[in-house]
Coordinates of N, CA and C in Angstrom, one line a residue:
X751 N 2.9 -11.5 -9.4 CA 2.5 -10.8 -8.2 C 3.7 -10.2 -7.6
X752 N 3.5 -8.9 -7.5 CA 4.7 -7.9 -6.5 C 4.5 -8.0 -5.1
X753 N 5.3 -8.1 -4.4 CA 5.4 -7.7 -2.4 C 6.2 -6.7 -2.7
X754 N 5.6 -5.6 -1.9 CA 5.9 -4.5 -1.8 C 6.0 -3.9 -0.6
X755 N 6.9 -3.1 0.3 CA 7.0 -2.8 1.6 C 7.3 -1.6 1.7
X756 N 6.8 -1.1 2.8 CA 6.6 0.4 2.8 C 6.7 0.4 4.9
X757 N 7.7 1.9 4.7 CA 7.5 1.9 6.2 C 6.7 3.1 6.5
X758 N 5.9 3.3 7.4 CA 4.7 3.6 7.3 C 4.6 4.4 8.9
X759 N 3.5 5.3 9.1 CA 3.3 6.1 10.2 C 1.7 5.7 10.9
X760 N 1.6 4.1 10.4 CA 0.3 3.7 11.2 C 0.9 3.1 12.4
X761 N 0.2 4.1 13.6 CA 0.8 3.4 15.2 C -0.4 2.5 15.6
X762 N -1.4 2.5 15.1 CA -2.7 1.8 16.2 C -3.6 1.5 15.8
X763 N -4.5 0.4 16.6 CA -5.7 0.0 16.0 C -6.3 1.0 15.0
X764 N -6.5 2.0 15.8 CA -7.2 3.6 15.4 C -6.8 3.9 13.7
X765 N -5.8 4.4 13.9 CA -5.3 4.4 12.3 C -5.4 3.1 11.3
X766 N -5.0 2.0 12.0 CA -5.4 0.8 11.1 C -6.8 0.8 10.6
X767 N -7.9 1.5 11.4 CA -8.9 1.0 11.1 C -9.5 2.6 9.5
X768 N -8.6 3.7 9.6 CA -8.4 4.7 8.8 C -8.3 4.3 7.8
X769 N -7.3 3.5 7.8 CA -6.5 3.8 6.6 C -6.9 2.6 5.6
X770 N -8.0 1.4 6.1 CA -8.1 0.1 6.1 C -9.3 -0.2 4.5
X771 N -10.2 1.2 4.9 CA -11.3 1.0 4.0 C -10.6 1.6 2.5
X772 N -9.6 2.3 2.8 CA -9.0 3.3 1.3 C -7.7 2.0 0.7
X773 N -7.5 0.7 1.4 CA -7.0 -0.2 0.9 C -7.2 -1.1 0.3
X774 N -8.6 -1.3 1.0 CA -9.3 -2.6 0.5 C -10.5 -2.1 -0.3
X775 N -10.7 -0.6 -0.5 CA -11.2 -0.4 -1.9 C -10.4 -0.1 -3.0
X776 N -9.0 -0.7 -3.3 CA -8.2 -0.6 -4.0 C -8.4 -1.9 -4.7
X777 N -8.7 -2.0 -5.8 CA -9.5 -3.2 -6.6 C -7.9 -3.9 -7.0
X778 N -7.0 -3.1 -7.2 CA -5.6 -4.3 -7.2 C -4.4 -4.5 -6.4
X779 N -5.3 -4.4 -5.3 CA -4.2 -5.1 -3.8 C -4.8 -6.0 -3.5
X780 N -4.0 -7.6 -3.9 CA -4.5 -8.6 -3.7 C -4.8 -8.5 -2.4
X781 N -3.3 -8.1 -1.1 CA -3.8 -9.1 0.1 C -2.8 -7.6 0.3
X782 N -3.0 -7.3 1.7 CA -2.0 -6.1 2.3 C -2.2 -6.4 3.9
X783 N -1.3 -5.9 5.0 CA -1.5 -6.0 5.8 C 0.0 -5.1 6.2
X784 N -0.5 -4.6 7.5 CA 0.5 -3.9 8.9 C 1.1 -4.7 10.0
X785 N 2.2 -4.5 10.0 CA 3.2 -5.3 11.0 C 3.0 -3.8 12.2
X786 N 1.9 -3.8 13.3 CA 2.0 -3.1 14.2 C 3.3 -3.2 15.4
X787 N 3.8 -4.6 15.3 CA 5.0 -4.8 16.2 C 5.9 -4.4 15.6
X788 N 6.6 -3.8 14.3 CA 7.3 -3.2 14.5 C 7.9 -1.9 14.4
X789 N 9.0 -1.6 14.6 CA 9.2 0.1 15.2 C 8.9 0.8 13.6
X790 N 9.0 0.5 12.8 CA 8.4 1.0 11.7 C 7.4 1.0 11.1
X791 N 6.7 0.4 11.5 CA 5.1 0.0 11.2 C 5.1 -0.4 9.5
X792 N 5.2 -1.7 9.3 CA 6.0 -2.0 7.7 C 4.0 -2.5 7.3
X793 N 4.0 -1.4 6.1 CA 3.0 -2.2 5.2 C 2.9 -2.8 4.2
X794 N 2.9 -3.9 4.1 CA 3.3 -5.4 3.1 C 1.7 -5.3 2.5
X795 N 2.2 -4.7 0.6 CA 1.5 -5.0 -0.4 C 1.5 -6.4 -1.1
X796 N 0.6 -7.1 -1.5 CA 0.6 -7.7 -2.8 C -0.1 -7.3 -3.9
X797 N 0.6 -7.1 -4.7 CA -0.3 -6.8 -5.9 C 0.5 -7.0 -7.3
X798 N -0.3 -7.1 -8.8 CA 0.0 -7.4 -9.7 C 0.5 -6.1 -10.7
X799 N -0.5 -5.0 -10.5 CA -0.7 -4.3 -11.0 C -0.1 -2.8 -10.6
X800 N -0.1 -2.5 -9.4 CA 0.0 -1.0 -8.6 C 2.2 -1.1 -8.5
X801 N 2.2 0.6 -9.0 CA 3.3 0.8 -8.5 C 3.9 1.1 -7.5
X802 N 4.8 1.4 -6.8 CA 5.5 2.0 -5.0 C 4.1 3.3 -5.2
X803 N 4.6 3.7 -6.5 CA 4.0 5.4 -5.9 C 2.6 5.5 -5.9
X804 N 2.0 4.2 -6.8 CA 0.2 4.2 -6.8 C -0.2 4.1 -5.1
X805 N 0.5 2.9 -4.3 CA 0.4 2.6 -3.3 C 0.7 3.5 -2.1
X806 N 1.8 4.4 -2.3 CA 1.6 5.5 -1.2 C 0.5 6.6 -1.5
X807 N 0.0 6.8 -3.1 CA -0.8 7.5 -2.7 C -1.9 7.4 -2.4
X808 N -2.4 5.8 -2.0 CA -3.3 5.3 -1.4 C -3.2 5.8 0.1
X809 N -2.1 5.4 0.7 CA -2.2 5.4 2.2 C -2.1 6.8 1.8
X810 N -2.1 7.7 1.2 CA -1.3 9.1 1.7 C -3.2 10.0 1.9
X811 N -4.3 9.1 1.1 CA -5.4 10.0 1.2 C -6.4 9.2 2.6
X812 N -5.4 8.3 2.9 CA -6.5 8.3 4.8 C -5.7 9.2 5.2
X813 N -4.4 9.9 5.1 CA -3.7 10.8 6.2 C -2.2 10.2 6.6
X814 N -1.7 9.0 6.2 CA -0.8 8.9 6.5 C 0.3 8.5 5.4
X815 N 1.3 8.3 5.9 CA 3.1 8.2 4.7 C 3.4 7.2 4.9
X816 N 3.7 6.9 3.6 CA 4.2 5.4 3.4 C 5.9 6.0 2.2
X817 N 6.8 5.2 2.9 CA 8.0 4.8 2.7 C 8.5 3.8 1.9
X818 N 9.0 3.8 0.8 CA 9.5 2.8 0.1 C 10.7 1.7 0.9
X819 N 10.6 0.9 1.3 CA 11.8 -0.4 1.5 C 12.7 -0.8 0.6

């Protein structure tokens, strides 16, 4: 299993809830989640399978950019 971190352009519930269904229909991201408290908005992958670049091009088709860590 990979942790993977990405700094990211989700500011708000709003967007979290965007970007939430194009993550969790991603059949190999075990567990993911958004650190809204911080100034970067860090999105913490797990997964076994997905590369940095599979994973931003996930967030990149709700609309937003994801940053490699």
């Amino acid at each position: 299993m990979n942790t993977l971190k990405f700094k990211t352009n989700i500011n708000c519930g709003g967007c979290l809830s965007k970007v939430t269904p194009f993550l969790n229909e991603e059949k190999n991201i075990k567990k993911w989640d958004v650190n809204l408290e911080s100034d970067d908005r860090i999105l913490t992958v797990e997964t076994s399978d997905l590369t940095e670049e599979e994973v931003k091009k996930t967030v990149q088709k709700a609309g937003f950019n994801a940053d490699s860590l």
